[in-house]
Coordinates of C-alpha atoms and ligand atoms in Angstrom, one line a residue:
M1 CA -0.2 -0.2 -0.2
D2 CA 1.0 3.4 -0.6
R3 CA 2.7 5.1 2.2
A4 CA 0.4 8.2 2.0
L5 CA -2.4 5.9 2.5
Q6 CA -0.9 4.0 5.4
L7 CA -0.2 7.5 7.3
L8 CA -3.6 8.4 6.4
K9 CA -5.2 4.8 8.1
D10 CA -2.8 5.4 11.3
L11 CA -4.0 9.1 11.7
I12 CA -7.8 7.9 11.0
A13 CA -7.0 5.4 14.0
V14 CA -6.1 7.9 16.5
D15 CA -8.4 9.8 18.1
S16 CA -8.2 13.5 18.1
V17 CA -11.4 15.0 18.7
N18 CA -11.1 18.4 19.9
T19 CA -11.5 19.0 23.5
S20 CA -13.3 22.7 23.4
L21 CA -15.9 21.2 21.1
V22 CA -16.3 17.9 22.7
P23 CA -15.9 18.5 26.8
G24 CA -13.8 15.4 27.9
A25 CA -12.8 14.4 24.1
A26 CA -9.2 12.6 23.7
G27 CA -7.8 15.9 21.9
E28 CA -4.9 16.5 19.7
A29 CA -1.7 15.0 21.9
A30 CA -2.2 11.6 20.7
V31 CA -2.1 12.2 17.3
A32 CA 0.6 14.7 17.4
L33 CA 2.8 12.1 18.9
T34 CA 2.0 9.6 16.1
I35 CA 2.9 12.7 13.3
A36 CA 5.8 13.6 15.1
E37 CA 7.0 9.9 15.0
A38 CA 6.0 9.9 11.2
M39 CA 8.1 13.2 10.7
R40 CA 11.1 11.8 12.7
A41 CA 11.3 8.8 10.6
I42 CA 11.3 10.6 7.3
G43 CA 14.0 12.7 8.4
L44 CA 12.6 15.8 9.6
T45 CA 13.5 18.1 12.0
V46 CA 10.5 18.1 14.0
E47 CA 9.5 20.8 17.1
T48 CA 6.5 20.8 19.0
Q49 CA 4.8 24.4 20.3
D50 CA 1.8 24.0 22.7
A51 CA -1.0 26.2 21.7
A52 CA -2.7 25.3 25.3
P53 CA -1.6 23.1 27.5
G54 CA -1.6 19.4 26.4
R55 CA -2.5 20.9 22.9
P56 CA 0.7 20.7 20.7
N57 CA 1.3 21.8 16.9
V58 CA 3.6 19.7 15.3
V59 CA 5.6 21.1 12.9
G60 CA 8.7 20.0 10.6
T61 CA 11.3 21.1 8.6
L62 CA 13.0 19.8 5.5
E63 CA 15.8 22.3 4.6
G64 CA 17.1 22.4 0.7
R65 CA 20.7 21.9 -0.1
V66 CA 21.3 25.7 -0.4
P67 CA 19.3 28.9 0.9
G68 CA 15.8 29.6 -1.4
R69 CA 12.3 30.4 -1.1
S70 CA 10.3 28.2 1.8
L71 CA 6.6 26.6 1.2
M72 CA 4.5 25.4 4.1
F73 CA 1.8 23.1 4.2
C74 CA -0.8 23.7 7.4
G75 CA -3.5 21.0 8.3
H76 CA -5.4 21.1 11.3
I77 CA -5.0 17.9 13.3
D78 CA -8.3 17.7 15.3
T79 CA -11.9 16.5 14.2
V80 CA -15.1 17.1 15.2
G81 CA -17.0 14.9 17.6
V82 CA -18.1 11.4 16.5
T83 CA -21.4 11.1 18.0
G84 CA -24.1 8.4 15.7
M85 CA -20.6 6.9 14.4
T86 CA -20.5 3.3 14.7
A87 CA -16.6 3.0 14.2
P88 CA -15.1 6.4 13.7
F89 CA -11.4 5.1 14.6
D90 CA -11.4 2.2 12.3
P91 CA -10.4 3.0 8.9
V92 CA -12.1 0.8 6.6
E93 CA -11.2 1.0 2.9
R94 CA -13.9 0.1 0.7
N95 CA -14.7 0.6 -3.2
G96 CA -11.5 2.8 -3.4
R97 CA -13.0 4.8 -0.4
I98 CA -11.2 5.4 2.9
Y99 CA -14.0 6.0 5.7
G100 CA -13.5 7.3 9.6
R101 CA -13.5 10.7 11.5
G102 CA -11.4 13.0 9.9
S103 CA -10.7 10.8 6.6
Q104 CA -11.8 14.0 4.7
D105 CA -11.5 16.6 7.0
M106 CA -8.4 16.9 7.3
K107 CA -6.2 13.6 7.9
S108 CA -6.3 12.9 4.1
G109 CA -4.7 16.5 3.6
L110 CA -2.4 15.6 6.7
A111 CA -1.1 12.5 5.4
A112 CA -0.7 13.8 2.1
M113 CA 1.3 16.7 2.7
I114 CA 3.5 14.7 5.4
D115 CA 4.4 12.4 2.4
V116 CA 5.3 14.9 0.3
A117 CA 8.3 15.3 2.4
R118 CA 9.1 11.5 2.3
V119 CA 9.2 11.3 -1.8
L120 CA 11.2 14.5 -1.6
A121 CA 13.6 13.1 1.3
E122 CA 13.6 9.4 -0.7
S123 CA 14.3 11.2 -4.3
G124 CA 17.7 13.2 -3.1
G125 CA 16.1 15.6 -0.9
L126 CA 15.4 19.4 -1.2
A127 CA 17.3 21.0 -4.1
A128 CA 16.9 24.8 -2.5
G129 CA 14.9 26.6 0.3
K130 CA 12.6 25.3 2.9
L131 CA 9.6 22.8 3.4
V132 CA 7.8 23.4 6.6
I133 CA 4.9 21.0 7.3
A134 CA 2.8 22.8 10.1
C135 CA 0.2 20.6 12.0
V136 CA -1.8 22.4 13.7
V137 CA -4.6 22.0 16.6
D138 CA -7.9 23.2 16.8
E139 CA -9.0 24.7 13.7
E140 CA -12.8 22.8 14.6
H141 CA -13.4 25.3 16.9
S142 CA -11.3 28.9 17.5
S143 CA -8.1 28.2 15.7
I144 CA -5.6 28.7 18.4
G145 CA -3.2 26.4 16.7
A146 CA -2.9 28.4 13.8
D147 CA -2.6 31.7 15.9
A148 CA 0.0 30.5 17.9
L149 CA 1.8 29.1 14.8
V150 CA 2.2 32.5 13.0
T151 CA 3.9 33.9 16.0
R152 CA 7.3 31.7 15.1
W153 CA 7.2 30.5 11.8
R154 CA 6.7 32.1 8.1
A155 CA 7.4 31.2 4.6
D156 CA 7.1 32.8 1.5
A157 CA 3.9 31.0 0.6
A158 CA 1.4 28.2 2.0
V159 CA -1.1 25.7 1.0
V160 CA -3.7 24.9 3.7
T161 CA -4.7 21.4 2.5
E162 CA -8.3 21.1 3.7
P163 CA -10.3 19.0 1.2
T164 CA -11.2 21.0 -2.2
D165 CA -11.5 18.0 -4.5
L166 CA -8.4 18.8 -5.8
Q167 CA -9.4 22.0 -6.8
I168 CA -7.4 25.4 -6.0
A169 CA -9.2 27.7 -3.6
I170 CA -8.2 31.4 -3.4
A171 CA -11.0 32.7 -1.7
H172 CA -13.5 31.9 1.1
K173 CA -15.9 34.1 3.7
G174 CA -15.2 35.4 7.0
F175 CA -17.5 35.5 10.1
E176 CA -18.4 37.9 12.6
W177 CA -20.3 37.0 15.7
V178 CA -22.3 39.4 17.7
E179 CA -24.6 39.6 20.7
V180 CA -27.5 42.2 21.2
E181 CA -29.4 42.4 24.2
T182 CA -32.7 44.5 24.7
E183 CA -33.9 45.5 28.0
G184 CA -37.6 45.5 29.3
V185 CA -39.1 46.1 32.5
A186 CA -40.6 42.8 34.6
A187 CA -44.3 43.1 35.8
H188 CA -47.1 40.9 36.2
G189 CA -48.7 40.1 33.0
S190 CA -52.2 41.9 34.4
R191 CA -50.2 45.3 34.6
P192 CA -49.4 46.4 30.7
R193 CA -49.1 49.9 32.1
E194 CA -45.9 48.9 34.4
G195 CA -44.4 46.5 32.2
R196 CA -42.3 46.5 29.1
D197 CA -41.8 43.3 26.8
A198 CA -37.8 42.8 26.2
I199 CA -39.0 39.8 23.7
R200 CA -41.5 42.5 21.3
L201 CA -38.3 44.8 21.8
M202 CA -35.8 42.0 19.9
A203 CA -38.4 41.9 17.5
R204 CA -37.8 45.4 16.1
V205 CA -33.9 44.4 16.1
L206 CA -35.0 41.2 14.3
A207 CA -37.3 42.9 11.7
G208 CA -34.2 45.5 11.1
L209 CA -32.0 42.6 10.9
D210 CA -34.3 41.3 8.4
A211 CA -34.0 44.2 5.9
L212 CA -30.2 44.4 6.5
D213 CA -29.9 40.8 5.4
Q214 CA -31.9 41.5 2.2
R215 CA -29.7 44.7 1.7
L216 CA -26.8 42.6 1.6
Q217 CA -28.0 39.9 -0.6
A218 CA -29.1 42.5 -3.4
R219 CA -25.6 44.0 -3.4
S220 CA -23.2 43.0 -6.5
S221 CA -21.8 39.4 -5.6
H222 CA -18.0 38.7 -5.3
P223 CA -17.1 36.7 -8.5
L224 CA -16.6 33.5 -6.3
L225 CA -18.0 33.8 -3.3
G226 CA -21.7 35.3 -3.9
T227 CA -22.6 38.2 -1.6
A228 CA -22.9 39.0 2.5
S229 CA -25.4 37.6 4.6
L230 CA -26.5 37.3 8.5
H231 CA -28.4 35.1 10.4
A232 CA -30.1 35.0 13.9
S233 CA -28.4 31.9 15.3
L234 CA -29.4 31.9 19.5
I235 CA -32.2 33.8 20.9
E236 CA -33.8 33.3 24.7
G237 CA -35.4 35.7 26.9
G238 CA -38.4 35.6 29.4
R239 CA -39.0 34.1 32.6
E240 CA -42.2 32.5 32.7
L241 CA -45.8 32.3 30.8
S242 CA -47.4 35.0 33.4
S243 CA -44.8 37.9 33.4
Y244 CA -43.6 40.7 30.9
P245 CA -39.7 39.5 29.9
D246 CA -37.0 42.0 31.6
R247 CA -34.7 40.9 29.1
C248 CA -34.2 38.9 25.7
H249 CA -30.6 38.0 24.7
L250 CA -29.9 37.2 20.9
Q251 CA -26.4 36.3 19.1
M252 CA -26.3 36.5 15.4
E253 CA -23.9 35.6 12.8
R254 CA -22.8 37.9 9.7
R255 CA -20.8 36.1 7.1
T256 CA -18.2 38.5 5.5
I257 CA -16.6 38.8 1.9
P258 CA -13.5 40.0 1.0
G259 CA -13.1 44.1 1.1
E260 CA -15.8 44.5 3.8
A261 CA -13.6 46.2 7.0
P262 CA -13.5 44.2 10.1
G263 CA -15.7 44.6 12.5
I264 CA -18.5 45.6 10.4
A265 CA -21.5 43.4 11.6
A266 CA -20.8 45.5 15.0
R267 CA -20.9 48.3 13.6
E268 CA -24.4 47.6 11.5
V269 CA -25.8 46.5 14.9
D270 CA -24.9 50.0 16.4
E271 CA -26.3 51.8 13.5
L272 CA -29.7 49.8 13.8
L273 CA -29.8 50.2 17.5
T274 CA -29.1 53.8 17.5
R275 CA -32.6 54.2 14.7
L276 CA -34.6 52.1 16.8
R277 CA -34.1 54.8 19.9
A278 CA -34.2 57.6 17.4
D279 CA -38.0 55.9 16.9
D280 CA -38.8 55.3 20.4
P281 CA -36.9 56.6 23.1
E282 CA -37.8 54.3 25.9
F283 CA -36.0 51.5 23.2
K284 CA -33.1 49.9 25.2
G285 CA -30.7 47.7 23.5
A286 CA -26.8 47.2 23.5
G287 CA -24.7 45.3 21.0
K288 CA -21.4 43.6 21.3
E289 CA -18.6 41.8 19.1
M290 CA -18.3 38.4 20.2
F291 CA -15.6 36.8 18.0
A292 CA -14.5 37.4 14.3
R293 CA -12.4 36.0 11.7
S294 CA -11.6 37.4 8.6
P295 CA -12.8 36.3 4.8
Y296 CA -9.3 35.7 2.8
E297 CA -8.6 36.2 -1.0
I298 CA -5.6 35.9 -3.2
G299 CA -5.3 37.2 -6.6
A300 CA -5.9 34.4 -9.2
S301 CA -2.9 36.0 -11.0
H302 CA -0.9 35.7 -7.8
E303 CA 2.6 33.7 -8.5
L304 CA 1.2 31.0 -6.0
P305 CA -2.3 29.5 -7.5
Q306 CA -0.8 29.9 -11.0
A307 CA 2.0 27.8 -9.8
M308 CA -0.3 25.4 -7.9
L309 CA -2.3 25.0 -11.4
R310 CA 0.7 24.1 -13.1
A311 CA 1.5 21.5 -10.4
L312 CA -1.7 20.2 -10.9
R313 CA -1.4 19.9 -14.6
T314 CA 2.0 18.5 -14.4
S315 CA 0.9 15.4 -12.2
A316 CA -1.2 12.5 -12.5
P317 CA -3.9 13.3 -14.8
V318 CA -7.1 15.2 -12.9
A319 CA -10.3 13.6 -14.0
P320 CA -12.9 14.7 -15.4
D321 CA -12.2 18.5 -15.4
A322 CA -9.6 20.9 -15.8
P323 CA -8.4 22.4 -12.3
A324 CA -10.3 25.6 -11.7
L325 CA -9.3 28.3 -9.1
I326 CA -12.4 28.5 -6.9
G327 CA -13.5 30.4 -3.6
M328 CA -15.0 28.2 -0.3
S329 CA -18.0 29.4 1.6
F330 CA -16.8 28.1 4.8
W331 CA -13.8 29.8 6.8
T332 CA -10.2 28.1 7.3
D333 CA -6.9 29.2 8.9
A334 CA -5.8 30.4 5.3
A335 CA -7.3 33.8 6.7
I336 CA -4.8 33.7 9.2
L337 CA -1.6 32.8 7.6
G338 CA -3.0 35.4 5.0
D339 CA -3.1 38.1 7.5
A340 CA 0.4 37.3 8.8
G341 CA 1.9 38.1 5.7
I342 CA 1.8 34.5 4.0
P343 CA 0.3 34.6 0.5
S344 CA -2.1 31.3 1.1
I345 CA -4.3 29.0 -1.1
L346 CA -6.2 25.6 -0.2
F347 CA -5.8 22.5 -2.1
G348 CA -7.1 19.2 -0.9
P349 CA -7.9 15.7 -1.9
T350 CA -11.8 14.6 -2.8
G351 CA -14.3 13.3 -0.6
A352 CA -17.9 13.7 1.3
G353 CA -19.2 13.7 4.6
L354 CA -17.0 16.0 6.7
H355 CA -18.6 16.4 10.2
S356 CA -21.3 13.9 9.3
V357 CA -22.0 10.3 10.5
E358 CA -20.5 9.0 7.1
E359 CA -16.9 10.3 6.4
W360 CA -14.8 9.3 3.8
V361 CA -11.9 10.5 1.2
D362 CA -11.7 9.0 -2.3
A363 CA -8.2 7.2 -1.6
Q364 CA -6.8 8.1 -5.5
S365 CA -7.1 11.8 -5.0
V366 CA -4.7 11.5 -1.7
L367 CA -2.3 10.7 -4.1
Q368 CA -2.7 13.3 -6.7
C369 CA -2.8 15.6 -3.9
R370 CA 0.3 14.0 -2.7
D371 CA 1.9 14.4 -6.3
A372 CA 0.7 18.0 -7.1
L373 CA 2.3 19.2 -3.8
V374 CA 5.5 17.2 -4.6
N375 CA 5.4 19.2 -8.0
L376 CA 4.8 22.4 -6.5
S377 CA 7.9 22.2 -3.5
R378 CA 10.1 21.6 -6.7
D379 CA 8.6 24.5 -8.7
W380 CA 8.4 26.9 -5.8
C381 CA 11.5 26.1 -3.1
R382 CA 14.5 27.5 -5.7
Ligands
ZN401 ZN1 -11.3 21.2 8.2

């Protein structure tokens, strides 16, 4: 069996469910050891970096014979939970597919990128420059791994090997989370003059958000990502049936596209609340940003995606269509690398069922991904 696929199976077999997502889960420490061992066996220099206690990033480097440009591969070693799966850590191969938690997202990308270093090392090494294989924790929760990585490691370019069906992703959306609280006055349900209904005050906020979302989606769309959007994610309020609710709490998400300034969601909510206060001086409500991650984009004509296109075309045939430059709807660690000044793209294997009860990756695509990344390394690191 190809070494990349053996490594993929070894990685699936080690539980690495994210402890921030699933309290009491295994976490990344054990899989980090497996990865460090695999990288040392290839001959890489291996360093670890605790992003949090017991949650290590593992970074392997392969130095070229002479100085030159560096290339980073980056992948996350955590997975989402396994509720409802029958054998999540038992890597089964069937009809050209490998099943198991993390098979697609993204132990296949990890296995491919680590195996690039093996292929290079076994074929005389890297002529010039440096290859950095960065395996990071916690992408499925808040990416403390990638945040820590960029404080210590840099490269002239990076490929995040999330699953892209062997397409090259050059853009993805960002997101901003905002919480809104409306304040009413608690009173006995029979006394309307004394009470003020915080939930109905929130209805005005929701109506404003509804109109805002329609405006966002009516704007001209990004060619790869479509438009920005928002949705109300979580809401709670009230204490019992027979009382006026004194508070209502909303948590919402705004998806952003490249070109939108950081903090835009909180500013839009502030504008809405200001308008509602102008309409009704008794309206009381406040908004606050909870967490945000920026969108990402690299130009299609940038040297990196063009080099990746070349590398893909000259590797094993990519069926059925020609490779294309695409956008991805979901956020990835590429934005953190990009914000740190590292030009980045996403490129990874083909599969399905990520975050669901039946997850698989196409075995052949893992090898095609590896082979294309070998070509890219030889082309870029000079
Ligand atoms: Zn992922």
